[in-house]
Amino acid sequence: MLGQGFVSAAVVAASVLFVLSLGGLSNQEKAKRAVWYGIFGMLFAVFFTAAGPGIGHYWIMLPMMVIGAVIGVKLARSVVMTQMPQLIAALHSFVGLAAVFVGLNAEMERASVMAARHAQESMAQFSAFAALVATKTPDELLFLQIEVVLGVFIGAVTFTGSIIAYGKLAGKVDGKARQLPGGHRLNAAALVASLVFAIMYLQGAGIWTLLLIALLAFFIGYHLIMGIGGADMPVVVSMLNSYSGWAAAAIGFTLSNDLLIVTGALVGSSGAILSYMMCKAMNRKFINVILGGFGAKPQTVTHIEGEQLAIDAAGVAAALNAADSVILVPGYGMAVAQAQTSVSELTRKLRAQGKQVRFAIHPVAGRLPGHMNVLLAEAKVPYDLVLEMDEINAYFPNTDVVIVIGSNDIVNPSAEDDPDSPIAGMPVLEVWHAKQVFVSKRGQGTGYSGIENPLFYKENTRMLYGDAKSSIEQLIPLLKG
């Protein structure tokens, strides 16, 4: 068992590594090193926490750590990139449930200490946490109870919210925004009831009030995320990431664990900042996300005149051979088809012909921020070809050919032209300004949001139907050189 000095030093070291990891993830070239910073930071955190003072029951803890590590390795090897968003949502749920369990256990320990004090019994038989509780003044115990309430409430909201987010991302739950009769009034009533039970708990009513708070928070988490449309899940996952961080920070205060406090605050604040940035990128109000109103706007059914005109691979290849500039717009369809390697080969061949090739990345392309960037980096696409929406939109009017690969909502002109559209005001990639647009798509269905896309009916747009990977692979041998 290590002394508190070693543990305090490890807290500082792990915190620095976590900060370096978060900072490095903002840059594609530094991201791999940033991941290693995070790995070593977590190793420091786990080892020095487990070996710190007051920790025991290793015969239970070590087997559980081994089991968890084995499950983690198995998941890492089996989960493909298209499943990463729902995996992240599922992992958030574990953090939330852990916060609930820690909070309930802390209250049981506190109640045992209070009972022993009242009976003037020895506290030698109690756990290290109970011994810590026994040293607290009445004011400090009140703050402990507040921390417990916050940890249980935020953790419970995070747990059920993350489960529903997982279900929507995995296609196991209907992606449409749905709420029970009463809508947001039910959430408000549950929140008020939670506050009433919290006051009762702080006044000594007992652990049953905490259990009721947890049940109400479970409902709030479920109902909030059910009321959010599936197309908005990337923002929701980021928001739940923030919630899980604050839940971890709350239980860190409860356990007097500095590392949990620092790490939880880092995760909570970075998740909140990312959610805000994504809301701004999609022209949404941040407060609507927090209140579960995100995506709840009723959808209007718009009939689009005209028809979608199909083209074959030979026609697209002819246009590419004649073009001087090409922009590729990857989306979730590229990820599902695992077409990134084929897209990289297409890029290499076009550049070998002396053509200017760029990639246009929307902030919420795919199912989580950076999804497309990771796939393109994995396929060895040069970083300097990958441009964000704010940079690339100015180039579309002077571009000969745009190829949209499995994207839909992020290239939908309704965001600018139709004020009644559910995505009205959302910044999009303005691909329709290019001379020719080819859309690689499986069929004529709508995108993840269920909204029709007028782009597919425009005069300068042609549809290349079929699996994205096979469609791109058909183009490659037809290119010159």
Coordinates of C-alpha atoms in Angstrom, one line a residue:
M1 CA 0.0 0.0 0.0
L2 CA 1.4 3.4 -1.0
G3 CA 1.3 6.6 1.1
Q4 CA -0.8 9.6 0.4
G5 CA 2.2 11.5 -1.0
F6 CA 2.6 9.0 -3.9
V7 CA -1.2 9.2 -4.6
S8 CA -1.1 13.0 -4.7
A9 CA 1.8 13.0 -7.1
A10 CA 0.0 10.5 -9.3
V11 CA -3.1 12.7 -9.3
V12 CA -1.0 15.6 -10.6
A13 CA 0.7 13.4 -13.2
A14 CA -2.5 11.8 -14.4
S15 CA -4.3 15.2 -14.6
V16 CA -1.5 16.6 -16.7
L17 CA -1.6 13.6 -19.0
F18 CA -5.4 14.0 -19.4
V19 CA -5.1 17.7 -20.2
L20 CA -2.4 16.9 -22.8
S21 CA -4.6 14.2 -24.3
L22 CA -7.6 16.5 -24.7
G23 CA -5.4 19.2 -26.2
G24 CA -3.8 16.8 -28.6
L25 CA -7.1 15.4 -29.9
S26 CA -7.9 18.8 -31.5
N27 CA -5.1 18.1 -34.1
Q28 CA -5.2 15.1 -36.5
E29 CA -1.4 14.8 -36.6
K30 CA -1.1 14.8 -32.8
A31 CA -4.2 12.6 -32.1
K32 CA -2.4 9.3 -31.9
R33 CA 0.1 10.6 -29.4
A34 CA -2.8 12.2 -27.5
V35 CA -4.5 8.9 -27.1
W36 CA -1.4 7.4 -25.6
Y37 CA -1.3 10.3 -23.1
G38 CA -4.8 9.4 -22.1
I39 CA -3.9 5.7 -21.8
F40 CA -1.0 6.3 -19.5
G41 CA -2.9 8.8 -17.5
M42 CA -5.6 6.2 -16.9
L43 CA -3.0 3.6 -16.0
F44 CA -1.6 6.0 -13.4
A45 CA -5.0 6.8 -12.1
V46 CA -6.1 3.2 -11.7
F47 CA -2.9 1.9 -10.2
F48 CA -2.2 4.6 -7.7
T49 CA -5.9 4.7 -6.6
A50 CA -6.0 1.0 -6.1
A51 CA -2.7 1.0 -4.2
G52 CA -3.5 4.1 -2.1
P53 CA -4.3 4.3 1.6
G54 CA -7.6 3.0 2.9
I55 CA -8.1 0.6 -0.1
G56 CA -8.7 -3.1 0.6
H57 CA -10.7 -6.1 -0.5
Y58 CA -8.2 -6.7 -3.3
W59 CA -9.5 -10.3 -3.7
I60 CA -12.7 -8.7 -5.1
M61 CA -11.3 -5.7 -6.8
L62 CA -8.5 -7.3 -8.8
P63 CA -10.6 -10.0 -10.5
M64 CA -13.2 -7.3 -11.4
M65 CA -10.4 -5.2 -12.9
V66 CA -9.2 -8.1 -15.0
I67 CA -12.7 -9.0 -16.1
G68 CA -13.3 -5.4 -17.1
A69 CA -10.0 -5.2 -19.0
V70 CA -10.8 -8.4 -20.9
I71 CA -14.2 -7.1 -21.9
G72 CA -12.6 -3.8 -23.0
V73 CA -10.0 -5.5 -25.2
K74 CA -12.7 -7.7 -26.7
L75 CA -14.9 -4.6 -27.5
A76 CA -12.0 -2.7 -28.9
R77 CA -11.2 -5.5 -31.3
S78 CA -14.7 -6.2 -32.4
V79 CA -16.4 -2.8 -32.7
V80 CA -16.0 -1.1 -36.1
M81 CA -16.0 2.7 -36.6
T82 CA -19.6 2.8 -37.5
Q83 CA -20.5 1.4 -34.1
M84 CA -18.3 3.8 -32.1
P85 CA -21.1 6.4 -31.3
Q86 CA -23.4 3.8 -29.8
L87 CA -20.4 2.3 -27.9
I88 CA -19.6 5.7 -26.4
A89 CA -23.2 6.2 -25.4
A90 CA -23.2 2.7 -23.7
L91 CA -20.0 3.6 -21.8
H92 CA -21.5 6.8 -20.6
S93 CA -24.3 4.8 -19.1
F94 CA -21.8 2.8 -17.0
V95 CA -20.4 6.0 -15.5
G96 CA -23.9 7.2 -14.7
L97 CA -24.9 4.0 -13.0
A98 CA -21.7 3.9 -11.0
A99 CA -22.5 7.4 -9.7
V100 CA -25.9 6.2 -8.5
F101 CA -24.4 3.1 -6.8
V102 CA -21.6 5.2 -5.1
G103 CA -24.1 7.7 -3.9
L104 CA -26.5 5.1 -2.4
N105 CA -23.5 3.3 -0.8
A106 CA -22.2 6.6 0.6
E107 CA -25.6 7.3 2.2
M108 CA -25.7 3.8 3.8
E109 CA -22.2 4.4 5.2
R110 CA -23.2 7.9 6.5
A111 CA -26.3 6.5 8.1
S112 CA -24.2 3.7 9.8
V113 CA -21.8 6.3 11.2
M114 CA -24.7 8.5 12.5
A115 CA -26.3 5.4 14.2
A116 CA -23.0 4.4 15.8
R117 CA -22.4 8.0 17.0
H118 CA -25.9 8.0 18.5
A119 CA -25.3 4.7 20.3
Q120 CA -21.8 5.7 21.2
E121 CA -20.4 2.6 19.6
S122 CA -16.8 2.1 18.4
M123 CA -16.2 2.8 14.7
A124 CA -13.2 0.5 14.3
Q125 CA -15.2 -2.0 12.3
F126 CA -16.3 0.5 9.7
S127 CA -14.7 1.0 6.2
A128 CA -12.1 3.6 5.4
F129 CA -14.9 5.8 3.8
A130 CA -17.0 5.5 7.0
A131 CA -14.0 6.5 9.1
L132 CA -13.6 9.5 6.9
V133 CA -17.3 10.4 7.3
A134 CA -16.9 10.1 11.1
T135 CA -14.3 12.9 11.1
K136 CA -16.7 15.4 9.4
T137 CA -18.5 18.2 11.2
P138 CA -22.3 18.7 10.8
D139 CA -21.7 21.3 8.1
E140 CA -19.4 19.0 6.2
L141 CA -21.9 16.2 6.5
L142 CA -24.5 18.4 5.0
F143 CA -22.3 19.1 2.0
L144 CA -21.6 15.4 1.7
Q145 CA -25.4 14.8 1.4
I146 CA -25.7 17.5 -1.3
E147 CA -22.9 15.8 -3.2
V148 CA -24.7 12.5 -2.9
V149 CA -27.9 14.0 -4.2
L150 CA -26.2 15.6 -7.2
G151 CA -24.3 12.4 -8.0
V152 CA -27.4 10.2 -7.8
F153 CA -29.5 12.6 -9.8
I154 CA -27.0 13.4 -12.6
G155 CA -25.9 9.7 -12.7
A156 CA -29.4 8.4 -13.1
V157 CA -30.2 10.9 -15.9
T158 CA -27.0 10.0 -17.6
F159 CA -27.7 6.2 -17.3
T160 CA -31.2 6.1 -18.9
G161 CA -30.4 8.9 -21.3
S162 CA -27.3 7.1 -22.6
I163 CA -29.3 3.8 -22.9
I164 CA -31.9 5.5 -25.2
A165 CA -29.1 7.3 -27.1
Y166 CA -27.5 3.9 -27.7
G167 CA -30.8 2.4 -28.8
K168 CA -31.4 5.2 -31.3
L169 CA -27.9 5.1 -32.7
A170 CA -27.9 1.3 -33.0
G171 CA -31.4 1.3 -34.7
K172 CA -33.0 -0.5 -31.7
V173 CA -35.1 2.4 -30.8
D174 CA -37.2 4.6 -33.1
G175 CA -35.1 7.6 -34.2
K176 CA -38.0 10.0 -34.3
A177 CA -38.6 12.5 -31.5
R178 CA -41.3 11.0 -29.3
Q179 CA -42.7 12.1 -25.9
L180 CA -45.4 10.9 -23.6
P181 CA -48.6 13.0 -23.4
G182 CA -47.7 16.1 -21.4
G183 CA -44.3 16.4 -23.0
H184 CA -41.9 18.7 -21.2
R185 CA -44.4 19.3 -18.4
L186 CA -43.8 15.7 -17.2
N187 CA -40.0 16.5 -17.1
A188 CA -40.7 19.6 -15.1
A189 CA -42.9 17.8 -12.7
A190 CA -40.4 15.0 -12.2
L191 CA -37.7 17.7 -11.6
V192 CA -39.8 19.5 -9.0
A193 CA -40.6 16.2 -7.3
S194 CA -36.9 15.4 -7.2
L195 CA -36.2 18.7 -5.6
V196 CA -38.8 18.1 -2.9
F197 CA -37.4 14.7 -2.1
A198 CA -33.9 16.1 -2.0
I199 CA -35.0 18.7 0.6
M200 CA -36.6 15.8 2.6
Y201 CA -33.4 13.8 2.3
L202 CA -31.3 16.7 3.6
Q203 CA -33.6 17.0 6.5
G204 CA -33.0 13.4 7.5
A205 CA -36.0 11.5 5.9
G206 CA -33.8 8.6 4.9
I207 CA -32.4 6.6 2.0
W208 CA -35.9 6.0 0.5
T209 CA -35.9 9.6 -0.7
L210 CA -32.7 9.0 -2.6
L211 CA -34.2 5.9 -4.2
L212 CA -37.2 8.0 -5.3
I213 CA -34.9 10.7 -6.7
A214 CA -33.0 8.0 -8.6
L215 CA -36.3 6.7 -10.1
L216 CA -37.5 10.1 -11.1
A217 CA -34.1 10.9 -12.6
F218 CA -34.2 7.6 -14.6
F219 CA -37.5 8.8 -16.0
I220 CA -36.1 12.3 -16.9
G221 CA -33.1 10.8 -18.7
Y222 CA -35.3 8.5 -20.6
H223 CA -37.9 11.1 -21.6
L224 CA -35.4 13.8 -22.4
I225 CA -33.6 11.7 -25.0
M226 CA -36.7 10.1 -26.4
G227 CA -37.8 13.6 -27.2
I228 CA -34.8 14.2 -29.4
G229 CA -34.7 13.2 -33.1
G230 CA -32.2 10.6 -34.2
A231 CA -30.4 13.0 -36.6
D232 CA -29.4 15.1 -33.5
M233 CA -27.8 12.2 -31.7
P234 CA -24.2 13.4 -32.3
V235 CA -25.0 16.4 -30.1
V236 CA -26.8 14.3 -27.6
V237 CA -23.8 11.9 -27.2
S238 CA -21.6 14.9 -26.6
M239 CA -24.1 16.3 -24.0
L240 CA -24.3 12.9 -22.2
N241 CA -20.5 12.8 -22.2
S242 CA -20.6 16.1 -20.3
Y243 CA -23.2 14.7 -17.9
S244 CA -21.1 11.7 -17.2
G245 CA -18.2 13.9 -16.3
W246 CA -20.2 16.0 -13.9
A247 CA -21.5 12.8 -12.3
A248 CA -17.9 11.5 -11.9
A249 CA -16.9 14.9 -10.3
A250 CA -19.8 14.7 -7.9
I251 CA -18.9 11.2 -6.7
G252 CA -15.2 12.4 -6.5
F253 CA -16.3 15.0 -4.0
T254 CA -18.3 12.3 -2.1
L255 CA -15.3 10.0 -1.9
S256 CA -12.8 12.9 -1.4
N257 CA -11.0 11.6 -4.5
D258 CA -9.1 14.5 -6.1
L259 CA -8.4 12.6 -9.3
L260 CA -12.1 11.9 -9.9
I261 CA -12.9 15.5 -9.3
V262 CA -10.3 16.8 -11.8
T263 CA -11.1 14.1 -14.4
G264 CA -14.8 14.6 -14.1
A265 CA -14.5 18.4 -14.4
L266 CA -12.3 17.9 -17.5
V267 CA -14.8 15.6 -19.1
G268 CA -17.8 17.6 -18.0
S269 CA -16.4 21.0 -19.2
S270 CA -15.0 19.7 -22.5
G271 CA -18.2 17.8 -23.3
A272 CA -20.2 21.0 -22.6
I273 CA -17.9 23.1 -24.8
L274 CA -18.1 20.5 -27.6
S275 CA -21.9 20.4 -27.3
Y276 CA -22.1 24.2 -27.5
M277 CA -19.8 24.2 -30.6
M278 CA -21.9 21.6 -32.3
C279 CA -25.1 23.4 -31.5
K280 CA -23.6 26.5 -33.0
A281 CA -22.5 24.6 -36.1
M282 CA -26.1 23.3 -36.5
N283 CA -27.7 26.6 -35.6
R284 CA -29.4 25.1 -32.6
K285 CA -30.0 26.6 -29.1
F286 CA -27.8 25.0 -26.4
I287 CA -30.5 25.4 -23.8
N288 CA -32.9 23.3 -26.0
V289 CA -30.4 20.5 -25.9
I290 CA -30.2 20.5 -22.2
L291 CA -34.0 20.6 -21.9
G292 CA -34.5 17.8 -24.4
G293 CA -36.2 20.1 -26.9
F294 CA -33.6 19.5 -29.5
G295 CA -35.1 18.0 -32.6
A296 CA -38.6 18.2 -31.2
K297 CA -39.8 20.6 -33.9
P298 CA -42.6 18.9 -35.9
Q299 CA -41.5 17.8 -39.3
T300 CA -43.4 19.1 -42.3
V301 CA -43.9 16.8 -45.3
T302 CA -42.7 18.6 -48.4
H303 CA -43.4 17.3 -51.9
I304 CA -40.6 17.9 -54.3
E305 CA -41.4 18.3 -58.0
G306 CA -39.2 16.4 -60.5
E307 CA -37.4 13.1 -60.4
Q308 CA -34.0 11.8 -59.3
L309 CA -31.9 11.1 -62.5
A310 CA -29.6 8.1 -62.3
I311 CA -26.2 7.8 -63.9
D312 CA -23.8 4.8 -64.2
A313 CA -20.1 4.6 -63.2
A314 CA -19.0 5.2 -66.8
G315 CA -20.8 8.6 -66.9
V316 CA -19.3 9.7 -63.6
A317 CA -15.8 8.6 -64.7
A318 CA -16.1 10.6 -67.9
A319 CA -17.0 13.7 -65.9
L320 CA -14.0 13.1 -63.6
N321 CA -11.6 12.6 -66.5
A322 CA -12.7 15.9 -67.9
A323 CA -12.7 17.8 -64.6
D324 CA -9.8 20.0 -63.3
S325 CA -11.1 20.3 -59.7
V326 CA -13.0 17.7 -57.6
I327 CA -14.4 17.9 -54.1
L328 CA -15.4 14.7 -52.2
V329 CA -18.1 14.9 -49.5
P330 CA -18.0 11.8 -47.2
G331 CA -20.8 10.9 -44.9
Y332 CA -22.2 8.1 -42.8
G333 CA -22.9 6.0 -45.9
M334 CA -19.1 5.9 -46.6
A335 CA -18.5 4.6 -43.0
V336 CA -21.2 1.9 -43.3
A337 CA -19.8 0.7 -46.6
Q338 CA -16.2 0.9 -45.2
A339 CA -15.4 2.7 -48.4
Q340 CA -12.6 5.0 -47.1
T341 CA -9.8 2.9 -48.6
S342 CA -11.4 2.9 -52.0
V343 CA -12.0 6.7 -51.7
S344 CA -8.3 7.1 -50.8
E345 CA -7.3 5.1 -53.9
L346 CA -9.7 7.3 -56.1
T347 CA -8.1 10.4 -54.6
R348 CA -4.6 9.1 -55.4
K349 CA -5.5 8.4 -59.0
L350 CA -7.2 11.7 -59.5
R351 CA -4.2 13.6 -58.1
A352 CA -1.9 11.5 -60.3
Q353 CA -3.7 13.1 -63.3
G354 CA -2.9 16.5 -61.9
K355 CA -6.4 17.3 -60.7
Q356 CA -7.1 19.4 -57.6
V357 CA -8.8 17.2 -55.1
R358 CA -10.3 18.3 -51.8
F359 CA -12.5 16.8 -49.1
A360 CA -15.4 18.7 -47.5
I361 CA -16.1 17.8 -43.9
H362 CA -19.2 19.0 -42.1
P363 CA -18.9 19.3 -38.3
V364 CA -21.6 16.6 -37.6
A365 CA -20.9 14.4 -40.6
G366 CA -21.4 10.7 -39.5
R367 CA -22.6 9.9 -36.0
L368 CA -20.1 11.8 -33.9
P369 CA -17.6 14.8 -34.3
G370 CA -14.5 13.9 -36.2
H371 CA -16.0 10.6 -37.5
M372 CA -15.0 11.3 -41.1
N373 CA -11.6 12.7 -40.2
V374 CA -10.7 9.5 -38.4
L375 CA -11.8 7.3 -41.3
L376 CA -9.9 9.4 -43.9
A377 CA -6.8 9.4 -41.7
E378 CA -7.1 5.6 -41.3
A379 CA -7.1 5.4 -45.1
K380 CA -4.0 7.6 -45.3
V381 CA -5.7 10.6 -47.0
P382 CA -3.3 13.6 -46.7
Y383 CA -4.4 16.0 -43.9
D384 CA -4.0 19.0 -46.1
L385 CA -6.7 17.8 -48.5
V386 CA -9.3 17.7 -45.7
L387 CA -11.1 21.1 -45.2
E388 CA -13.8 22.0 -42.8
M389 CA -17.2 23.5 -43.9
D390 CA -16.3 27.1 -43.2
E391 CA -13.2 26.8 -45.5
I392 CA -14.7 24.7 -48.3
N393 CA -18.0 26.4 -49.0
A394 CA -16.3 29.2 -50.9
Y395 CA -14.8 26.7 -53.4
F396 CA -17.9 25.0 -54.6
P397 CA -18.9 27.6 -57.3
N398 CA -15.6 27.1 -59.0
T399 CA -15.5 23.3 -58.7
D400 CA -16.1 21.1 -61.7
V401 CA -17.3 17.9 -60.0
V402 CA -18.5 17.1 -56.5
I403 CA -19.0 13.5 -55.4
V404 CA -21.3 13.1 -52.3
I405 CA -20.5 9.7 -50.7
G406 CA -23.3 8.6 -48.4
S407 CA -24.2 12.1 -47.1
N408 CA -27.7 13.5 -47.0
D409 CA -28.8 16.0 -44.4
I410 CA -25.5 17.9 -44.4
V411 CA -25.9 18.7 -48.1
N412 CA -29.6 19.5 -48.0
P413 CA -30.4 23.0 -49.4
S414 CA -33.7 23.0 -47.4
A415 CA -31.6 24.2 -44.5
E416 CA -31.3 27.5 -46.3
D417 CA -34.4 27.6 -48.6
D418 CA -37.2 26.2 -46.4
P419 CA -37.9 28.0 -43.1
D420 CA -40.4 25.3 -42.1
S421 CA -37.8 22.5 -42.5
P422 CA -36.7 20.8 -39.2
I423 CA -33.1 21.6 -40.2
A424 CA -33.9 25.2 -41.2
G425 CA -30.9 27.5 -40.4
M426 CA -28.5 24.6 -40.0
P427 CA -25.2 25.4 -41.9
V428 CA -24.7 22.9 -44.7
L429 CA -22.2 22.1 -47.4
E430 CA -23.4 24.1 -50.4
V431 CA -22.5 21.4 -53.0
W432 CA -25.3 22.4 -55.4
H433 CA -23.3 25.5 -56.5
A434 CA -20.7 23.2 -58.2
K435 CA -21.0 22.6 -62.0
Q436 CA -21.8 18.9 -61.6
V437 CA -22.9 16.9 -58.5
F438 CA -22.9 13.1 -58.3
V439 CA -24.5 11.4 -55.2
S440 CA -23.4 7.9 -54.3
K441 CA -26.4 6.5 -52.5
R442 CA -28.0 3.1 -51.9
G443 CA -31.5 4.1 -52.9
Q444 CA -34.1 6.9 -53.1
G445 CA -34.9 6.9 -49.3
T446 CA -34.5 9.9 -47.0
G447 CA -31.5 10.5 -44.7
Y448 CA -31.2 9.7 -41.0
S449 CA -33.5 12.6 -40.2
G450 CA -36.2 11.4 -42.5
I451 CA -36.2 14.7 -44.5
E452 CA -36.4 14.8 -48.3
N453 CA -33.4 16.4 -50.0
P454 CA -34.1 18.7 -53.0
L455 CA -30.4 18.4 -54.0
F456 CA -31.2 15.0 -55.5
Y457 CA -33.7 16.6 -57.9
K458 CA -31.6 19.5 -59.2
E459 CA -30.6 19.7 -62.8
N460 CA -26.9 19.5 -62.1
T461 CA -27.2 16.4 -59.9
R462 CA -27.1 12.8 -60.9
M463 CA -27.6 9.7 -58.7
L464 CA -25.0 6.9 -58.6
Y465 CA -27.1 4.2 -56.9
G466 CA -25.5 1.3 -55.1
D467 CA -23.1 0.5 -52.2
A468 CA -20.6 3.3 -51.8
K469 CA -17.6 1.0 -51.8
S470 CA -18.5 -0.9 -54.9
S471 CA -19.5 2.3 -56.7
I472 CA -16.2 3.9 -56.0
E473 CA -14.3 0.8 -57.0
Q474 CA -16.1 0.7 -60.3
L475 CA -14.9 4.3 -61.0
I476 CA -11.2 3.7 -60.3
P477 CA -10.4 1.5 -63.4
L478 CA -12.3 3.8 -65.6
L479 CA -10.1 6.8 -64.8
K480 CA -7.3 7.7 -67.2
G481 CA -3.7 7.0 -66.3

